[in-house]
Amino acid sequence: MSECNHNCSSCSENCGERKESPFQIKPLRDGCRVGKVYGVVSGKGGVGKSMVTSQLAVTMRRRGYNVAVLDADITGPSIPKAFGVHTRANGYEDAILPVETATGIQLMSVNLLLENETDPVVWRGPVIGGVVQQFWGDVLWDDVDYMFVDMPPGTGDVALNVFQTLPVDGIIIVTSPQELVSMVVEKAVKMARMMNIPIVGLVENMSYLACPDCGKKIYIFGEGRTDEAAARYDLPVLAKMPIDPALAQLVDGGAIETFEGGWLDAVADKLV
């Protein structure tokens, strides 16, 4: 059997991975390969979704895999900054070349196409959805084992477009310990189930602050809410990430690839 490209509509094999779908999965460019695709989602903004996406990509790259990040947060892209990438992507004939980070992670983001990375993206939903499809089908992805899609917050047009046109193998839901966690998780879970997308598990960001003197965990926003929401939907909580000023500085300085810590190892283990 030939190597799977996740495009069941163009394949005659009747394998165990075959998924009949009413959606039209956009094909990759000839010669490109992307293995597994995972979306990193949240029901609201400001929970650290891009932080989790970046750390997951770095973690999988350190394990020896070829990794890519597709930044689907078109109006609020932050992935290039986290990796210290400020150059523009180049074109090749009628395709786009992804930009590589210092450790070889392939990136594509609207910020890599703008003349000035601080320019606002004032586009309507259908245009934004088309850009996401182009990032998948018109970029020359080079032998990718794992692609992480940094999704915009919420359950709007872009999330729907990604789930309908990209071969998403699963999603990781990012949340925080505040009171709204139950509603945030519920929205993300319900959308994933409506679209028949498997849920890998939950990651709680800003879970606690470690005392710099004694190491005691201080739960600024309280604790237990994510566990309760996860239990309600029979989902695992795979990681609880602390509030870490040093990590925030690495992101602001474009040095996320130098972070130290294994908070997302359990997530990475589930993906292998």
mmCIF file of C-alpha atoms in Angstrom:
data_model
loop_
_atom_site.group_PDB
_atom_site.id
_atom_site.type_symbol
_atom_site.label_atom_id
_atom_site.label_comp_id
_atom_site.label_asym_id
_atom_site.label_seq_id
_atom_site.Cartn_x
_atom_site.Cartn_y
_atom_site.Cartn_z
ATOM 1 C CA MET A 1 0.000 0.000 0.000
ATOM 2 C CA SER A 2 1.301 3.478 -0.837
ATOM 3 C CA GLU A 3 2.014 5.982 1.928
ATOM 4 C CA CYS A 4 -1.147 7.598 3.272
ATOM 5 C CA ASN A 5 -1.664 11.310 2.577
ATOM 6 C CA HIS A 6 -4.943 11.411 4.547
ATOM 7 C CA ASN A 7 -6.907 12.317 1.408
ATOM 8 C CA CYS A 8 -9.409 9.445 1.345
ATOM 9 C CA SER A 9 -11.313 10.984 -1.571
ATOM 10 C CA SER A 10 -8.394 10.274 -3.902
ATOM 11 C CA CYS A 11 -7.532 6.837 -2.522
ATOM 12 C CA SER A 12 -8.925 3.436 -3.483
ATOM 13 C CA GLU A 13 -7.453 1.552 -0.522
ATOM 14 C CA ASN A 14 -9.891 0.177 2.040
ATOM 15 C CA CYS A 15 -7.601 0.472 5.053
ATOM 16 C CA GLY A 16 -8.359 0.804 8.735
ATOM 17 C CA GLU A 17 -7.513 4.491 8.623
ATOM 18 C CA ARG A 18 -10.078 5.250 5.955
ATOM 19 C CA LYS A 19 -12.516 7.985 6.973
ATOM 20 C CA GLU A 20 -15.555 8.695 4.854
ATOM 21 C CA SER A 21 -16.323 12.367 5.254
ATOM 22 C CA PRO A 22 -18.794 14.778 3.729
ATOM 23 C CA PHE A 23 -16.068 17.424 3.791
ATOM 24 C CA GLN A 24 -13.606 18.109 0.992
ATOM 25 C CA ILE A 25 -10.059 17.599 2.242
ATOM 26 C CA LYS A 26 -7.728 19.860 0.304
ATOM 27 C CA PRO A 27 -4.787 17.915 -1.172
ATOM 28 C CA LEU A 28 -1.168 18.768 -0.548
ATOM 29 C CA ARG A 29 1.209 19.806 -3.294
ATOM 30 C CA ASP A 30 2.823 16.987 -5.257
ATOM 31 C CA GLY A 31 5.879 15.682 -3.454
ATOM 32 C CA CYS A 32 4.815 17.046 -0.063
ATOM 33 C CA ARG A 33 4.077 14.867 2.953
ATOM 34 C CA VAL A 34 2.411 15.639 6.254
ATOM 35 C CA GLY A 35 1.911 12.756 8.663
ATOM 36 C CA LYS A 36 -0.254 13.586 11.689
ATOM 37 C CA VAL A 37 -2.142 16.856 12.088
ATOM 38 C CA TYR A 38 -3.221 18.126 15.506
ATOM 39 C CA GLY A 39 -5.173 21.273 16.254
ATOM 40 C CA VAL A 40 -4.536 23.241 19.432
ATOM 41 C CA VAL A 41 -7.820 24.894 20.392
ATOM 42 C CA SER A 42 -9.520 26.876 23.117
ATOM 43 C CA GLY A 43 -13.055 28.053 23.711
ATOM 44 C CA LYS A 44 -11.817 31.570 24.481
ATOM 45 C CA GLY A 45 -8.769 33.748 23.996
ATOM 46 C CA GLY A 46 -5.976 34.498 26.418
ATOM 47 C CA VAL A 47 -5.398 30.997 27.786
ATOM 48 C CA GLY A 48 -1.966 30.421 26.217
ATOM 49 C CA LYS A 49 -2.899 28.361 23.189
ATOM 50 C CA SER A 50 0.027 29.619 21.118
ATOM 51 C CA MET A 51 2.369 28.962 24.044
ATOM 52 C CA VAL A 52 1.215 25.336 24.173
ATOM 53 C CA THR A 53 1.462 24.995 20.388
ATOM 54 C CA SER A 54 5.025 26.300 20.390
ATOM 55 C CA GLN A 55 6.140 24.078 23.257
ATOM 56 C CA LEU A 56 4.547 21.002 21.689
ATOM 57 C CA ALA A 57 6.357 21.673 18.436
ATOM 58 C CA VAL A 58 9.678 22.100 20.256
ATOM 59 C CA THR A 59 9.087 18.972 22.359
ATOM 60 C CA MET A 60 8.374 16.797 19.315
ATOM 61 C CA ARG A 61 11.342 18.266 17.448
ATOM 62 C CA ARG A 62 13.622 17.386 20.359
ATOM 63 C CA ARG A 63 12.397 13.812 20.066
ATOM 64 C CA GLY A 64 13.770 13.679 16.540
ATOM 65 C CA TYR A 65 10.623 14.251 14.471
ATOM 66 C CA ASN A 66 10.164 16.604 11.544
ATOM 67 C CA VAL A 67 7.711 19.201 12.832
ATOM 68 C CA ALA A 68 5.664 22.032 11.352
ATOM 69 C CA VAL A 69 3.360 24.708 12.741
ATOM 70 C CA LEU A 70 0.509 26.125 10.689
ATOM 71 C CA ASP A 71 -0.606 29.378 12.307
ATOM 72 C CA ALA A 72 -4.353 29.502 11.628
ATOM 73 C CA ASP A 73 -4.878 32.467 13.954
ATOM 74 C CA ILE A 74 -4.901 34.837 10.992
ATOM 75 C CA THR A 75 -5.966 38.014 12.796
ATOM 76 C CA GLY A 76 -3.790 37.429 15.869
ATOM 77 C CA PRO A 77 -0.679 35.541 14.734
ATOM 78 C CA SER A 78 2.000 35.080 17.380
ATOM 79 C CA ILE A 79 3.874 31.919 16.376
ATOM 80 C CA PRO A 80 6.692 33.614 14.375
ATOM 81 C CA LYS A 81 7.482 35.969 17.264
ATOM 82 C CA ALA A 82 7.735 33.089 19.725
ATOM 83 C CA PHE A 83 10.356 31.463 17.487
ATOM 84 C CA GLY A 84 12.192 34.697 16.730
ATOM 85 C CA VAL A 85 11.294 34.539 13.027
ATOM 86 C CA HIS A 86 10.888 37.955 11.406
ATOM 87 C CA THR A 87 11.768 37.225 7.782
ATOM 88 C CA ARG A 88 9.207 36.951 5.002
ATOM 89 C CA ALA A 89 8.308 33.653 3.362
ATOM 90 C CA ASN A 90 9.517 33.190 -0.204
ATOM 91 C CA GLY A 91 7.562 31.943 -3.182
ATOM 92 C CA TYR A 92 8.574 29.169 -5.548
ATOM 93 C CA GLU A 93 6.763 29.263 -8.899
ATOM 94 C CA ASP A 94 3.104 29.164 -7.758
ATOM 95 C CA ALA A 95 3.788 27.804 -4.253
ATOM 96 C CA ILE A 96 5.072 29.123 -0.913
ATOM 97 C CA LEU A 97 8.135 27.943 0.968
ATOM 98 C CA PRO A 98 7.726 27.592 4.734
ATOM 99 C CA VAL A 99 10.199 29.423 6.936
ATOM 100 C CA GLU A 100 12.417 27.260 9.149
ATOM 101 C CA THR A 101 13.292 28.069 12.744
ATOM 102 C CA ALA A 102 16.739 27.683 14.303
ATOM 103 C CA THR A 103 16.106 23.991 15.066
ATOM 104 C CA GLY A 104 14.396 23.207 11.764
ATOM 105 C CA ILE A 105 10.699 23.548 12.623
ATOM 106 C CA GLN A 106 8.739 24.592 9.534
ATOM 107 C CA LEU A 107 6.427 27.591 10.003
ATOM 108 C CA MET A 108 3.710 29.258 7.998
ATOM 109 C CA SER A 109 1.866 32.313 9.313
ATOM 110 C CA VAL A 110 0.251 35.370 7.809
ATOM 111 C CA ASN A 111 2.916 37.443 9.573
ATOM 112 C CA LEU A 112 5.473 35.854 7.247
ATOM 113 C CA LEU A 113 3.623 37.325 4.262
ATOM 114 C CA LEU A 114 2.921 40.870 5.476
ATOM 115 C CA GLU A 115 5.194 43.746 4.516
ATOM 116 C CA ASN A 116 5.218 44.797 8.177
ATOM 117 C CA GLU A 117 4.493 42.155 10.819
ATOM 118 C CA THR A 118 2.577 44.682 12.933
ATOM 119 C CA ASP A 119 0.112 45.465 10.128
ATOM 120 C CA PRO A 120 -3.458 44.475 11.077
ATOM 121 C CA VAL A 121 -5.275 41.829 9.070
ATOM 122 C CA VAL A 122 -8.690 43.336 8.346
ATOM 123 C CA TRP A 123 -10.310 40.571 6.331
ATOM 124 C CA ARG A 124 -13.733 38.966 6.335
ATOM 125 C CA GLY A 125 -14.319 35.346 7.356
ATOM 126 C CA PRO A 126 -14.419 33.728 3.886
ATOM 127 C CA VAL A 127 -11.104 35.361 2.932
ATOM 128 C CA ILE A 128 -9.473 34.195 6.158
ATOM 129 C CA GLY A 129 -10.761 30.665 5.550
ATOM 130 C CA GLY A 130 -9.252 30.698 2.078
ATOM 131 C CA VAL A 131 -5.872 31.717 3.490
ATOM 132 C CA VAL A 132 -5.906 28.767 5.893
ATOM 133 C CA GLN A 133 -6.598 26.405 2.992
ATOM 134 C CA GLN A 134 -3.706 27.968 1.061
ATOM 135 C CA PHE A 135 -1.398 27.473 4.040
ATOM 136 C CA TRP A 136 -2.200 23.769 3.853
ATOM 137 C CA GLY A 137 -2.368 23.157 0.118
ATOM 138 C CA ASP A 138 -0.078 25.787 -1.421
ATOM 139 C CA VAL A 139 2.879 25.545 0.964
ATOM 140 C CA LEU A 140 5.704 23.144 0.136
ATOM 141 C CA TRP A 141 5.724 21.203 3.394
ATOM 142 C CA ASP A 142 8.866 19.072 3.484
ATOM 143 C CA ASP A 143 8.406 15.538 4.897
ATOM 144 C CA VAL A 144 6.531 16.562 8.051
ATOM 145 C CA ASP A 145 5.878 13.935 10.736
ATOM 146 C CA TYR A 146 3.774 16.129 13.015
ATOM 147 C CA MET A 147 1.972 19.362 12.179
ATOM 148 C CA PHE A 148 0.403 21.505 14.877
ATOM 149 C CA VAL A 149 -2.309 23.957 13.855
ATOM 150 C CA ASP A 150 -2.516 26.962 16.160
ATOM 151 C CA MET A 151 -6.232 27.710 16.005
ATOM 152 C CA PRO A 152 -7.943 31.043 16.698
ATOM 153 C CA PRO A 153 -10.025 31.178 19.876
ATOM 154 C CA GLY A 154 -13.643 30.136 19.783
ATOM 155 C CA THR A 155 -15.717 28.066 17.400
ATOM 156 C CA GLY A 156 -16.116 30.382 14.408
ATOM 157 C CA ASP A 157 -15.410 30.325 10.683
ATOM 158 C CA VAL A 158 -11.711 29.461 10.813
ATOM 159 C CA ALA A 159 -12.124 26.521 13.193
ATOM 160 C CA LEU A 160 -14.932 25.190 11.017
ATOM 161 C CA ASN A 161 -12.821 25.656 7.891
ATOM 162 C CA VAL A 162 -9.850 23.809 9.394
ATOM 163 C CA PHE A 163 -11.983 20.860 10.516
ATOM 164 C CA GLN A 164 -13.700 20.627 7.123
ATOM 165 C CA THR A 165 -10.704 20.947 4.810
ATOM 166 C CA LEU A 166 -7.649 19.684 6.739
ATOM 167 C CA PRO A 167 -7.160 16.034 7.764
ATOM 168 C CA VAL A 168 -7.121 16.734 11.499
ATOM 169 C CA ASP A 169 -6.196 13.626 13.515
ATOM 170 C CA GLY A 170 -7.151 15.148 16.852
ATOM 171 C CA ILE A 171 -7.254 18.277 18.991
ATOM 172 C CA ILE A 172 -5.662 19.376 22.238
ATOM 173 C CA ILE A 173 -7.909 21.682 24.267
ATOM 174 C CA VAL A 174 -6.137 24.422 26.220
ATOM 175 C CA THR A 175 -7.848 25.991 29.203
ATOM 176 C CA SER A 176 -7.099 27.883 32.402
ATOM 177 C CA PRO A 177 -8.314 27.441 35.992
ATOM 178 C CA GLN A 178 -10.720 30.405 36.109
ATOM 179 C CA GLU A 179 -14.450 30.039 36.763
ATOM 180 C CA LEU A 180 -15.276 29.991 33.039
ATOM 181 C CA VAL A 181 -13.323 26.784 32.457
ATOM 182 C CA SER A 182 -16.389 24.524 32.353
ATOM 183 C CA MET A 183 -18.105 26.579 29.663
ATOM 184 C CA VAL A 184 -14.885 26.965 27.658
ATOM 185 C CA VAL A 185 -14.215 23.229 27.658
ATOM 186 C CA GLU A 186 -17.826 22.411 26.845
ATOM 187 C CA LYS A 187 -17.834 24.616 23.745
ATOM 188 C CA ALA A 188 -14.620 23.072 22.405
ATOM 189 C CA VAL A 189 -15.748 19.517 23.182
ATOM 190 C CA LYS A 190 -19.134 19.951 21.549
ATOM 191 C CA MET A 191 -17.654 21.399 18.364
ATOM 192 C CA ALA A 192 -15.080 18.610 18.108
ATOM 193 C CA ARG A 193 -17.758 15.967 18.534
ATOM 194 C CA MET A 194 -20.036 17.639 16.006
ATOM 195 C CA MET A 195 -17.172 17.482 13.504
ATOM 196 C CA ASN A 196 -16.135 13.921 14.504
ATOM 197 C CA ILE A 197 -12.672 15.094 15.550
ATOM 198 C CA PRO A 198 -10.967 12.990 18.281
ATOM 199 C CA ILE A 199 -9.968 14.853 21.461
ATOM 200 C CA VAL A 200 -6.467 13.964 22.681
ATOM 201 C CA GLY A 201 -6.953 15.626 26.063
ATOM 202 C CA LEU A 202 -6.820 18.864 28.034
ATOM 203 C CA VAL A 203 -3.913 21.094 28.980
ATOM 204 C CA GLU A 204 -4.433 23.508 31.868
ATOM 205 C CA ASN A 205 -2.244 26.583 31.460
ATOM 206 C CA MET A 206 -1.515 29.120 34.230
ATOM 207 C CA SER A 207 -2.350 26.335 36.655
ATOM 208 C CA TYR A 208 -0.178 27.560 39.531
ATOM 209 C CA LEU A 209 2.787 29.711 40.504
ATOM 210 C CA ALA A 210 5.790 27.998 42.041
ATOM 211 C CA CYS A 211 7.228 29.924 44.990
ATOM 212 C CA PRO A 212 10.798 30.933 44.029
ATOM 213 C CA ASP A 213 12.012 30.314 47.606
ATOM 214 C CA CYS A 214 10.399 27.041 48.690
ATOM 215 C CA GLY A 215 8.891 25.679 45.466
ATOM 216 C CA LYS A 216 5.395 25.444 46.960
ATOM 217 C CA LYS A 217 2.606 25.590 44.362
ATOM 218 C CA ILE A 218 0.368 28.618 44.764
ATOM 219 C CA TYR A 219 -2.990 28.200 43.018
ATOM 220 C CA ILE A 220 -3.795 31.815 42.199
ATOM 221 C CA PHE A 221 -7.022 31.007 40.357
ATOM 222 C CA GLY A 222 -8.019 28.056 42.537
ATOM 223 C CA GLU A 223 -7.788 24.420 41.515
ATOM 224 C CA GLY A 224 -9.921 21.473 40.498
ATOM 225 C CA ARG A 225 -12.156 23.104 37.903
ATOM 226 C CA THR A 226 -10.335 21.643 34.905
ATOM 227 C CA ASP A 227 -10.347 18.195 36.484
ATOM 228 C CA GLU A 228 -14.101 18.472 37.069
ATOM 229 C CA ALA A 229 -14.769 19.558 33.491
ATOM 230 C CA ALA A 230 -12.532 16.802 32.120
ATOM 231 C CA ALA A 231 -14.274 14.152 34.230
ATOM 232 C CA ARG A 232 -17.654 15.355 32.999
ATOM 233 C CA TYR A 233 -16.636 14.558 29.428
ATOM 234 C CA ASP A 234 -14.421 11.584 30.242
ATOM 235 C CA LEU A 235 -11.276 13.317 28.996
ATOM 236 C CA PRO A 236 -7.737 13.165 30.417
ATOM 237 C CA VAL A 237 -5.960 16.213 31.819
ATOM 238 C CA LEU A 238 -2.551 15.663 30.254
ATOM 239 C CA ALA A 239 -0.646 18.630 31.664
ATOM 240 C CA LYS A 240 -0.843 21.468 34.149
ATOM 241 C CA MET A 241 1.521 24.250 33.196
ATOM 242 C CA PRO A 242 2.678 26.863 35.718
ATOM 243 C CA ILE A 243 2.810 30.606 35.414
ATOM 244 C CA ASP A 244 6.483 31.037 34.609
ATOM 245 C CA PRO A 245 7.866 34.565 34.038
ATOM 246 C CA ALA A 246 11.075 33.111 32.597
ATOM 247 C CA LEU A 247 9.105 31.204 29.965
ATOM 248 C CA ALA A 248 7.141 34.327 29.086
ATOM 249 C CA GLN A 249 10.433 36.162 28.574
ATOM 250 C CA LEU A 250 11.631 33.438 26.202
ATOM 251 C CA VAL A 251 8.487 33.830 24.102
ATOM 252 C CA ASP A 252 8.782 37.621 24.063
ATOM 253 C CA GLY A 253 12.435 37.274 23.080
ATOM 254 C CA GLY A 254 11.767 34.756 20.306
ATOM 255 C CA ALA A 255 13.675 32.008 22.096
ATOM 256 C CA ILE A 256 10.985 29.406 22.811
ATOM 257 C CA GLU A 257 13.270 26.697 21.403
ATOM 258 C CA THR A 258 15.578 27.113 24.408
ATOM 259 C CA PHE A 259 12.951 26.501 27.109
ATOM 260 C CA GLU A 260 13.670 23.883 29.759
ATOM 261 C CA GLY A 261 10.873 21.804 31.234
ATOM 262 C CA GLY A 262 8.853 18.707 30.496
ATOM 263 C CA TRP A 263 5.325 19.941 31.206
ATOM 264 C CA LEU A 264 4.002 18.651 27.880
ATOM 265 C CA ASP A 265 5.799 15.298 27.815
ATOM 266 C CA ALA A 266 2.566 13.449 28.593
ATOM 267 C CA VAL A 267 0.885 15.132 25.627
ATOM 268 C CA ALA A 268 3.769 14.208 23.353
ATOM 269 C CA ASP A 269 3.601 10.610 24.587
ATOM 270 C CA LYS A 270 -0.063 10.427 23.548
ATOM 271 C CA LEU A 271 0.763 11.589 20.021
ATOM 272 C CA VAL A 272 3.452 9.002 19.294
#
